[in-house]
């Protein structure tokens, strides 16, 4: 998910382009203004932490772009391409390492496991919004 700062800073195309070129397949995408109740469920694991209230304000402060990317080891591949939560510590070449400075404005969210991906996709998408198709370059991406 490109967070509100990423949308306002016109980084949506850059983020999509990186995942696309890596070989991941985009199977769902939408711009969405997350309602507070969905944001609270989305970030439920962080309730009670010192940054929770500001995190909910941040993620509901403007539209986000939600995406579902499919591919080999998609969760760990995307997490590696995102970089560390604190962009000041994120490696150059990662999205956070190239485009962000502060954890409260770190441009992108990515699921941290298959189980959380399923949960988050269910919160943000209807089943009919996930599109099954084959990329024309599929056989050039996977042996
Ligand atoms: P992740 O996004 O890399 O999975 P999490 O630990 O799940 O990181 O935290 C969720 C989000 O909460 C982060 O992406 C960041 O926006 C925010 N966050 C986490 N830790 C801090 C902090 O120490 N200060 C401010 N915001 C934070
Ligand atoms: Mg997380």
CSV table of C-alpha atoms in Angstrom, one decimal, residues 4-137:
chain,number,residue,atom,x,y,z
A,4,UNK,CA,-0.9,9.1,2.0
A,5,UNK,CA,2.5,10.7,1.9
A,6,UNK,CA,3.5,8.5,-1.0
A,7,UNK,CA,0.3,9.5,-2.9
A,8,UNK,CA,0.8,13.2,-2.2
A,9,UNK,CA,4.4,13.1,-3.2
A,10,UNK,CA,3.5,11.4,-6.5
A,11,UNK,CA,5.4,8.2,-5.8
A,12,UNK,CA,2.6,5.8,-6.8
A,13,UNK,CA,4.0,5.2,-10.3
A,14,UNK,CA,7.6,4.7,-9.0
A,15,UNK,CA,6.4,2.1,-6.5
A,16,UNK,CA,4.3,0.2,-9.0
A,17,UNK,CA,7.1,0.4,-11.6
A,18,UNK,CA,9.6,-1.2,-9.2
A,19,UNK,CA,7.4,-4.2,-8.3
A,20,UNK,CA,6.3,-4.6,-11.9
A,21,UNK,CA,9.9,-4.6,-13.2
A,22,UNK,CA,11.0,-7.1,-10.5
A,23,UNK,CA,8.5,-9.5,-12.0
A,24,UNK,CA,5.7,-9.4,-9.5
A,25,UNK,CA,2.2,-9.5,-10.9
A,26,UNK,CA,-0.4,-6.8,-10.0
A,27,UNK,CA,-3.7,-8.6,-9.4
A,28,UNK,CA,-5.6,-5.8,-7.6
A,29,UNK,CA,-5.2,-2.0,-7.2
A,30,UNK,CA,-7.4,0.9,-6.0
A,31,UNK,CA,-7.2,4.3,-4.5
A,32,UNK,CA,-9.0,4.4,-1.2
A,33,UNK,CA,-9.6,6.7,1.7
A,34,UNK,CA,-9.4,4.4,4.6
A,35,UNK,CA,-12.1,4.9,7.2
A,36,UNK,CA,-10.9,5.1,10.8
A,37,UNK,CA,-12.6,1.9,11.9
A,38,UNK,CA,-10.9,-0.1,9.1
A,39,UNK,CA,-7.6,1.6,9.9
A,40,UNK,CA,-7.9,0.5,13.6
A,41,UNK,CA,-8.6,-3.1,12.5
A,42,UNK,CA,-5.7,-2.9,9.9
A,43,UNK,CA,-3.2,-1.8,12.6
A,44,UNK,CA,-4.8,-3.6,15.5
A,45,UNK,CA,-1.5,-5.3,16.4
A,46,UNK,CA,-0.1,-1.9,17.3
A,47,UNK,CA,-2.8,-0.7,19.6
A,48,UNK,CA,-1.3,0.6,22.9
A,49,UNK,CA,2.1,1.4,21.3
A,50,UNK,CA,3.4,5.0,21.6
A,51,UNK,CA,3.0,5.6,17.9
A,52,UNK,CA,-0.5,4.1,17.5
A,53,UNK,CA,-2.6,7.3,17.6
A,54,UNK,CA,-0.4,9.1,15.2
A,55,UNK,CA,-0.2,6.1,12.9
A,56,UNK,CA,-4.1,6.0,12.7
A,57,UNK,CA,-4.1,9.8,11.9
A,58,UNK,CA,-1.3,9.3,9.3
A,59,UNK,CA,-2.9,6.4,7.4
A,60,UNK,CA,-6.4,8.1,7.4
A,61,UNK,CA,-4.9,11.6,6.5
A,62,UNK,CA,-5.5,11.2,2.7
A,63,UNK,CA,-6.0,8.6,0.1
A,64,UNK,CA,-3.8,5.5,-0.1
A,65,UNK,CA,-3.2,3.2,-3.1
A,66,UNK,CA,-3.9,-0.5,-2.1
A,67,UNK,CA,-2.4,-3.2,-4.2
A,68,UNK,CA,-2.1,-7.0,-4.3
A,69,UNK,CA,1.1,-8.3,-5.8
A,70,UNK,CA,1.6,-12.0,-6.6
A,71,UNK,CA,4.8,-13.9,-7.2
A,72,UNK,CA,7.5,-16.2,-5.9
A,73,UNK,CA,8.2,-15.3,-2.2
A,74,UNK,CA,6.2,-12.1,-2.8
A,75,UNK,CA,6.0,-11.2,0.9
A,76,UNK,CA,9.7,-11.3,1.6
A,77,UNK,CA,10.6,-9.9,-1.8
A,78,UNK,CA,8.4,-6.9,-1.2
A,79,UNK,CA,9.6,-6.4,2.4
A,80,UNK,CA,13.2,-6.4,1.1
A,81,UNK,CA,12.3,-3.8,-1.6
A,82,UNK,CA,10.5,-1.6,1.0
A,83,UNK,CA,13.5,-1.4,3.4
A,84,UNK,CA,13.4,-1.0,7.2
A,85,UNK,CA,10.5,0.6,9.0
A,86,UNK,CA,12.7,3.5,10.0
A,87,UNK,CA,13.7,5.0,6.7
A,88,UNK,CA,16.8,6.6,8.3
A,89,UNK,CA,18.1,3.0,8.7
A,90,UNK,CA,16.8,1.7,5.4
A,91,UNK,CA,19.4,0.7,2.8
A,92,UNK,CA,19.8,2.9,-0.3
A,93,UNK,CA,18.0,1.2,-3.2
A,94,UNK,CA,15.0,0.3,-1.1
A,95,UNK,CA,11.8,2.4,-1.4
A,96,UNK,CA,12.1,3.8,2.1
A,97,UNK,CA,15.8,4.2,1.8
A,98,UNK,CA,15.4,6.2,-1.4
A,99,UNK,CA,12.3,8.3,-0.6
A,100,UNK,CA,11.8,8.7,3.1
A,101,UNK,CA,13.4,9.9,6.3
A,102,UNK,CA,11.0,9.3,9.2
A,103,UNK,CA,9.0,6.2,10.4
A,104,UNK,CA,5.9,8.3,10.7
A,105,UNK,CA,6.2,9.2,6.9
A,106,UNK,CA,7.6,6.0,5.4
A,107,UNK,CA,5.7,6.0,2.1
A,108,UNK,CA,4.7,2.3,1.9
A,109,UNK,CA,3.1,-0.6,3.8
A,110,UNK,CA,3.7,-4.2,3.0
A,111,UNK,CA,2.3,-7.3,4.7
A,112,UNK,CA,4.8,-9.1,6.9
A,113,UNK,CA,3.6,-12.7,6.4
A,114,UNK,CA,1.2,-14.7,4.2
A,115,UNK,CA,-1.3,-14.8,7.1
A,116,UNK,CA,-1.3,-11.0,7.5
A,117,UNK,CA,-1.4,-10.6,3.7
A,118,UNK,CA,-4.7,-12.6,3.6
A,119,UNK,CA,-6.1,-10.7,6.6
A,120,UNK,CA,-5.2,-7.3,5.1
A,121,UNK,CA,-6.4,-8.2,1.6
A,122,UNK,CA,-9.8,-9.2,3.1
A,123,UNK,CA,-10.0,-5.9,5.0
A,124,UNK,CA,-9.3,-3.8,1.9
A,125,UNK,CA,-10.7,-5.7,-1.1
A,126,UNK,CA,-13.7,-7.7,-2.2
A,127,UNK,CA,-13.0,-11.1,-3.8
A,128,UNK,CA,-14.2,-9.9,-7.2
A,129,UNK,CA,-11.5,-7.1,-7.2
A,130,UNK,CA,-8.7,-9.7,-7.4
A,131,UNK,CA,-8.0,-10.5,-11.1
A,132,UNK,CA,-6.6,-13.8,-12.3
A,133,UNK,CA,-4.5,-13.5,-15.5
A,134,UNK,CA,-1.1,-14.5,-16.9
A,135,UNK,CA,1.6,-12.0,-17.7
A,136,UNK,CA,2.9,-12.4,-21.3
A,137,UNK,CA,6.5,-12.5,-19.9
